[in-house]
Amino acid sequence: MAKSDQSTIEAIVALAEEIGRISPECADKAMQIVDLARGLATRPDRNTIQDALEADSLENSLSDVSARRTADDVARALDES
């Protein structure tokens, strides 16, 4: 995730938390916004990607090395996006 994206998500979280404190009747909705924004910040890590590829490789005969390399490529592409 790009730093600017992370900064935007952090700003959304901070504003939603402030809204929840200032307006208690909006607190539930503000916390939903916080949860949604934090969900945007999560991306699968290399191990999760590799596990998914290895599970798929049982059907498609992808070697461990190929799965690892592909996981690295996918994770790198996600980091750069």
mmCIF file of N, CA and C in Angstrom:
data_model
loop_
_atom_site.group_PDB
_atom_site.id
_atom_site.type_symbol
_atom_site.label_atom_id
_atom_site.label_comp_id
_atom_site.label_asym_id
_atom_site.label_seq_id
_atom_site.Cartn_x
_atom_site.Cartn_y
_atom_site.Cartn_z
ATOM 1 N N MET A 1 0.841 -1.163 0.000
ATOM 2 C CA MET A 1 0.000 0.000 0.000
ATOM 3 C C MET A 1 0.890 1.231 0.000
ATOM 4 N N ALA A 2 0.545 2.176 -0.813
ATOM 5 C CA ALA A 2 1.311 3.407 -0.904
ATOM 6 C C ALA A 2 1.150 4.217 0.384
ATOM 7 N N LYS A 3 2.193 4.982 0.698
ATOM 8 C CA LYS A 3 2.154 5.787 1.923
ATOM 9 C C LYS A 3 1.006 6.780 1.904
ATOM 10 N N SER A 4 0.710 7.345 0.734
ATOM 11 C CA SER A 4 -0.394 8.301 0.656
ATOM 12 C C SER A 4 -1.727 7.623 0.939
ATOM 13 N N ASP A 5 -1.875 6.371 0.482
ATOM 14 C CA ASP A 5 -3.096 5.621 0.774
ATOM 15 C C ASP A 5 -3.217 5.371 2.272
ATOM 16 N N GLN A 6 -2.102 4.994 2.896
ATOM 17 C CA GLN A 6 -2.103 4.742 4.337
ATOM 18 C C GLN A 6 -2.444 6.019 5.096
ATOM 19 N N SER A 7 -1.890 7.134 4.665
ATOM 20 C CA SER A 7 -2.183 8.421 5.310
ATOM 21 C C SER A 7 -3.662 8.775 5.181
ATOM 22 N N THR A 8 -4.236 8.506 4.019
ATOM 23 C CA THR A 8 -5.660 8.777 3.802
ATOM 24 C C THR A 8 -6.517 7.915 4.720
ATOM 25 N N ILE A 9 -6.177 6.646 4.836
ATOM 26 C CA ILE A 9 -6.930 5.742 5.708
ATOM 27 C C ILE A 9 -6.819 6.200 7.157
ATOM 28 N N GLU A 10 -5.631 6.588 7.576
ATOM 29 C CA GLU A 10 -5.445 7.071 8.946
ATOM 30 C C GLU A 10 -6.260 8.342 9.201
ATOM 31 N N ALA A 11 -6.342 9.218 8.203
ATOM 32 C CA ALA A 11 -7.134 10.442 8.335
ATOM 33 C C ALA A 11 -8.627 10.113 8.459
ATOM 34 N N ILE A 12 -9.093 9.154 7.665
ATOM 35 C CA ILE A 12 -10.499 8.732 7.736
ATOM 36 C C ILE A 12 -10.805 8.172 9.120
ATOM 37 N N VAL A 13 -9.916 7.334 9.625
ATOM 38 C CA VAL A 13 -10.101 6.737 10.954
ATOM 39 C C VAL A 13 -10.150 7.832 12.022
ATOM 40 N N ALA A 14 -9.214 8.769 11.958
ATOM 41 C CA ALA A 14 -9.173 9.843 12.956
ATOM 42 C C ALA A 14 -10.448 10.688 12.924
ATOM 43 N N LEU A 15 -10.909 11.027 11.720
ATOM 44 C CA LEU A 15 -12.136 11.826 11.600
ATOM 45 C C LEU A 15 -13.354 11.061 12.106
ATOM 46 N N ALA A 16 -13.441 9.789 11.770
ATOM 47 C CA ALA A 16 -14.579 8.983 12.221
ATOM 48 C C ALA A 16 -14.578 8.858 13.743
ATOM 49 N N GLU A 17 -13.398 8.667 14.326
ATOM 50 C CA GLU A 17 -13.316 8.576 15.781
ATOM 51 C C GLU A 17 -13.726 9.899 16.431
ATOM 52 N N GLU A 18 -13.314 11.012 15.840
ATOM 53 C CA GLU A 18 -13.688 12.328 16.361
ATOM 54 C C GLU A 18 -15.199 12.539 16.272
ATOM 55 N N ILE A 19 -15.789 12.143 15.155
ATOM 56 C CA ILE A 19 -17.246 12.248 14.990
ATOM 57 C C ILE A 19 -17.947 11.427 16.063
ATOM 58 N N GLY A 20 -17.443 10.228 16.320
ATOM 59 C CA GLY A 20 -18.042 9.371 17.347
ATOM 60 C C GLY A 20 -17.964 9.988 18.732
ATOM 61 N N ARG A 21 -16.865 10.681 19.035
ATOM 62 C CA ARG A 21 -16.723 11.332 20.348
ATOM 63 C C ARG A 21 -17.626 12.563 20.457
ATOM 64 N N ILE A 22 -17.674 13.358 19.397
ATOM 65 C CA ILE A 22 -18.440 14.610 19.425
ATOM 66 C C ILE A 22 -19.944 14.339 19.399
ATOM 67 N N SER A 23 -20.336 13.338 18.636
ATOM 68 C CA SER A 23 -21.760 13.057 18.444
ATOM 69 C C SER A 23 -22.048 11.616 18.844
ATOM 70 N N PRO A 24 -22.341 11.383 20.122
ATOM 71 C CA PRO A 24 -22.567 10.010 20.594
ATOM 72 C C PRO A 24 -23.650 9.257 19.818
ATOM 73 N N GLU A 25 -24.652 9.978 19.315
ATOM 74 C CA GLU A 25 -25.704 9.281 18.554
ATOM 75 C C GLU A 25 -25.180 8.747 17.219
ATOM 76 N N CYS A 26 -24.023 9.242 16.781
ATOM 77 C CA CYS A 26 -23.406 8.772 15.530
ATOM 78 C C CYS A 26 -22.265 7.790 15.783
ATOM 79 N N ALA A 27 -22.020 7.452 17.040
ATOM 80 C CA ALA A 27 -20.860 6.626 17.394
ATOM 81 C C ALA A 27 -20.869 5.271 16.686
ATOM 82 N N ASP A 28 -22.010 4.620 16.610
ATOM 83 C CA ASP A 28 -22.062 3.304 15.946
ATOM 84 C C ASP A 28 -21.674 3.405 14.478
ATOM 85 N N LYS A 29 -22.219 4.387 13.786
ATOM 86 C CA LYS A 29 -21.882 4.583 12.366
ATOM 87 C C LYS A 29 -20.418 4.977 12.207
ATOM 88 N N ALA A 30 -19.921 5.813 13.110
ATOM 89 C CA ALA A 30 -18.517 6.220 13.045
ATOM 90 C C ALA A 30 -17.607 5.004 13.201
ATOM 91 N N MET A 31 -17.959 4.089 14.101
ATOM 92 C CA MET A 31 -17.141 2.887 14.299
ATOM 93 C C MET A 31 -17.227 1.954 13.086
ATOM 94 N N GLN A 32 -18.347 1.941 12.405
ATOM 95 C CA GLN A 32 -18.448 1.175 11.162
ATOM 96 C C GLN A 32 -17.501 1.748 10.114
ATOM 97 N N ILE A 33 -17.412 3.060 10.062
ATOM 98 C CA ILE A 33 -16.482 3.703 9.124
ATOM 99 C C ILE A 33 -15.046 3.340 9.487
ATOM 100 N N VAL A 34 -14.727 3.370 10.770
ATOM 101 C CA VAL A 34 -13.380 2.987 11.228
ATOM 102 C C VAL A 34 -13.066 1.567 10.798
ATOM 103 N N ASP A 35 -13.992 0.648 11.034
ATOM 104 C CA ASP A 35 -13.770 -0.754 10.653
ATOM 105 C C ASP A 35 -13.570 -0.907 9.151
ATOM 106 N N LEU A 36 -14.382 -0.211 8.355
ATOM 107 C CA LEU A 36 -14.241 -0.284 6.903
ATOM 108 C C LEU A 36 -12.895 0.283 6.444
ATOM 109 N N ALA A 37 -12.516 1.414 7.009
ATOM 110 C CA ALA A 37 -11.237 2.032 6.626
ATOM 111 C C ALA A 37 -10.068 1.129 6.998
ATOM 112 N N ARG A 38 -10.114 0.548 8.170
ATOM 113 C CA ARG A 38 -9.029 -0.356 8.592
ATOM 114 C C ARG A 38 -8.993 -1.605 7.712
ATOM 115 N N GLY A 39 -10.143 -2.030 7.243
ATOM 116 C CA GLY A 39 -10.187 -3.177 6.334
ATOM 117 C C GLY A 39 -9.487 -2.893 5.019
ATOM 118 N N LEU A 40 -9.511 -1.638 4.589
ATOM 119 C CA LEU A 40 -8.807 -1.263 3.366
ATOM 120 C C LEU A 40 -7.297 -1.360 3.530
ATOM 121 N N ALA A 41 -6.836 -1.199 4.747
ATOM 122 C CA ALA A 41 -5.397 -1.195 5.009
ATOM 123 C C ALA A 41 -4.807 -2.599 5.028
ATOM 124 N N THR A 42 -5.632 -3.620 5.117
ATOM 125 C CA THR A 42 -5.109 -4.983 5.205
ATOM 126 C C THR A 42 -4.939 -5.605 3.835
ATOM 127 N N ARG A 43 -3.797 -6.163 3.659
ATOM 128 C CA ARG A 43 -3.483 -6.880 2.430
ATOM 129 C C ARG A 43 -2.865 -8.210 2.811
ATOM 130 N N PRO A 44 -3.035 -9.193 1.976
ATOM 131 C CA PRO A 44 -2.414 -10.473 2.304
ATOM 132 C C PRO A 44 -0.893 -10.361 2.274
ATOM 133 N N ASP A 45 -0.239 -11.073 3.183
ATOM 134 C CA ASP A 45 1.217 -11.067 3.169
ATOM 135 C C ASP A 45 1.731 -12.192 2.269
ATOM 136 N N ARG A 46 3.029 -12.231 2.089
ATOM 137 C CA ARG A 46 3.634 -13.228 1.188
ATOM 138 C C ARG A 46 3.278 -14.661 1.597
ATOM 139 N N ASN A 47 3.279 -14.933 2.900
ATOM 140 C CA ASN A 47 2.978 -16.294 3.355
ATOM 141 C C ASN A 47 1.542 -16.690 3.032
ATOM 142 N N THR A 48 0.608 -15.771 3.204
ATOM 143 C CA THR A 48 -0.790 -16.054 2.874
ATOM 144 C C THR A 48 -0.949 -16.310 1.381
ATOM 145 N N ILE A 49 -0.280 -15.489 0.579
ATOM 146 C CA ILE A 49 -0.330 -15.665 -0.874
ATOM 147 C C ILE A 49 0.278 -17.007 -1.261
ATOM 148 N N GLN A 50 1.436 -17.321 -0.667
ATOM 149 C CA GLN A 50 2.096 -18.590 -0.983
ATOM 150 C C GLN A 50 1.227 -19.774 -0.563
ATOM 151 N N ASP A 51 0.610 -19.704 0.601
ATOM 152 C CA ASP A 51 -0.274 -20.790 1.043
ATOM 153 C C ASP A 51 -1.413 -21.007 0.055
ATOM 154 N N ALA A 52 -2.001 -19.909 -0.435
ATOM 155 C CA ALA A 52 -3.096 -20.023 -1.404
ATOM 156 C C ALA A 52 -2.606 -20.650 -2.700
ATOM 157 N N LEU A 53 -1.427 -20.248 -3.137
ATOM 158 C CA LEU A 53 -0.871 -20.810 -4.373
ATOM 159 C C LEU A 53 -0.538 -22.294 -4.205
ATOM 160 N N GLU A 54 0.014 -22.642 -3.053
ATOM 161 C CA GLU A 54 0.355 -24.050 -2.817
ATOM 162 C C GLU A 54 -0.895 -24.911 -2.718
ATOM 163 N N ALA A 55 -1.946 -24.377 -2.118
ATOM 164 C CA ALA A 55 -3.211 -25.127 -2.061
ATOM 165 C C ALA A 55 -3.746 -25.348 -3.466
ATOM 166 N N ASP A 56 -3.632 -24.325 -4.301
ATOM 167 C CA ASP A 56 -4.081 -24.429 -5.685
ATOM 168 C C ASP A 56 -3.168 -25.348 -6.482
ATOM 169 N N SER A 57 -1.897 -25.423 -6.093
ATOM 170 C CA SER A 57 -0.936 -26.210 -6.867
ATOM 171 C C SER A 57 -1.212 -27.703 -6.796
ATOM 172 N N LEU A 58 -1.957 -28.134 -5.808
ATOM 173 C CA LEU A 58 -2.309 -29.553 -5.729
ATOM 174 C C LEU A 58 -3.074 -29.972 -6.983
ATOM 175 N N GLU A 59 -3.857 -29.032 -7.514
ATOM 176 C CA GLU A 59 -4.622 -29.311 -8.722
ATOM 177 C C GLU A 59 -3.861 -28.941 -9.985
ATOM 178 N N ASN A 60 -2.975 -27.953 -9.893
ATOM 179 C CA ASN A 60 -2.341 -27.417 -11.098
ATOM 180 C C ASN A 60 -0.848 -27.695 -11.189
ATOM 181 N N SER A 61 -0.306 -28.524 -10.326
ATOM 182 C CA SER A 61 1.096 -28.940 -10.319
ATOM 183 C C SER A 61 2.095 -27.782 -10.362
ATOM 184 N N LEU A 62 1.903 -26.815 -9.489
ATOM 185 C CA LEU A 62 2.836 -25.700 -9.328
ATOM 186 C C LEU A 62 3.847 -26.114 -8.263
ATOM 187 N N SER A 63 5.134 -26.031 -8.577
ATOM 188 C CA SER A 63 6.153 -26.452 -7.619
ATOM 189 C C SER A 63 6.230 -25.465 -6.462
ATOM 190 N N ASP A 64 6.854 -25.902 -5.347
ATOM 191 C CA ASP A 64 7.038 -25.027 -4.189
ATOM 192 C C ASP A 64 7.829 -23.781 -4.562
ATOM 193 N N VAL A 65 8.867 -23.956 -5.368
ATOM 194 C CA VAL A 65 9.694 -22.833 -5.786
ATOM 195 C C VAL A 65 8.864 -21.872 -6.637
ATOM 196 N N SER A 66 8.090 -22.409 -7.559
ATOM 197 C CA SER A 66 7.239 -21.557 -8.397
ATOM 198 C C SER A 66 6.204 -20.819 -7.558
ATOM 199 N N ALA A 67 5.631 -21.513 -6.586
ATOM 200 C CA ALA A 67 4.642 -20.882 -5.713
ATOM 201 C C ALA A 67 5.288 -19.753 -4.919
ATOM 202 N N ARG A 68 6.495 -19.979 -4.407
ATOM 203 C CA ARG A 68 7.205 -18.957 -3.642
ATOM 204 C C ARG A 68 7.526 -17.751 -4.516
ATOM 205 N N ARG A 69 8.035 -18.007 -5.711
ATOM 206 C CA ARG A 69 8.370 -16.902 -6.622
ATOM 207 C C ARG A 69 7.128 -16.116 -7.033
ATOM 208 N N THR A 70 6.069 -16.830 -7.328
ATOM 209 C CA THR A 70 4.828 -16.165 -7.718
ATOM 210 C C THR A 70 4.269 -15.353 -6.551
ATOM 211 N N ALA A 71 4.326 -15.914 -5.339
ATOM 212 C CA ALA A 71 3.866 -15.181 -4.152
ATOM 213 C C ALA A 71 4.673 -13.905 -3.968
ATOM 214 N N ASP A 72 5.989 -13.991 -4.160
ATOM 215 C CA ASP A 72 6.837 -12.798 -4.058
ATOM 216 C C ASP A 72 6.451 -11.754 -5.103
ATOM 217 N N ASP A 73 6.207 -12.218 -6.335
ATOM 218 C CA ASP A 73 5.823 -11.303 -7.414
ATOM 219 C C ASP A 73 4.492 -10.613 -7.118
ATOM 220 N N VAL A 74 3.534 -11.391 -6.632
ATOM 221 C CA VAL A 74 2.218 -10.833 -6.320
ATOM 222 C C VAL A 74 2.331 -9.836 -5.168
ATOM 223 N N ALA A 75 3.036 -10.218 -4.104
ATOM 224 C CA ALA A 75 3.198 -9.322 -2.964
ATOM 225 C C ALA A 75 3.919 -8.037 -3.352
ATOM 226 N N ARG A 76 4.935 -8.147 -4.195
ATOM 227 C CA ARG A 76 5.670 -6.969 -4.668
ATOM 228 C C ARG A 76 4.736 -6.052 -5.475
ATOM 229 N N ALA A 77 3.936 -6.658 -6.326
ATOM 230 C CA ALA A 77 2.998 -5.860 -7.137
ATOM 231 C C ALA A 77 1.987 -5.149 -6.232
ATOM 232 N N LEU A 78 1.510 -5.821 -5.194
ATOM 233 C CA LEU A 78 0.584 -5.186 -4.252
ATOM 234 C C LEU A 78 1.261 -4.049 -3.513
ATOM 235 N N ASP A 79 2.519 -4.232 -3.132
ATOM 236 C CA ASP A 79 3.256 -3.179 -2.428
ATOM 237 C C ASP A 79 3.433 -1.957 -3.292
ATOM 238 N N GLU A 80 3.614 -2.166 -4.585
ATOM 239 C CA GLU A 80 3.871 -1.066 -5.511
ATOM 240 C C GLU A 80 2.595 -0.352 -5.943
ATOM 241 N N SER A 81 1.451 -1.002 -5.750
ATOM 242 C CA SER A 81 0.191 -0.383 -6.195
ATOM 243 C C SER A 81 -0.319 0.641 -5.213
#
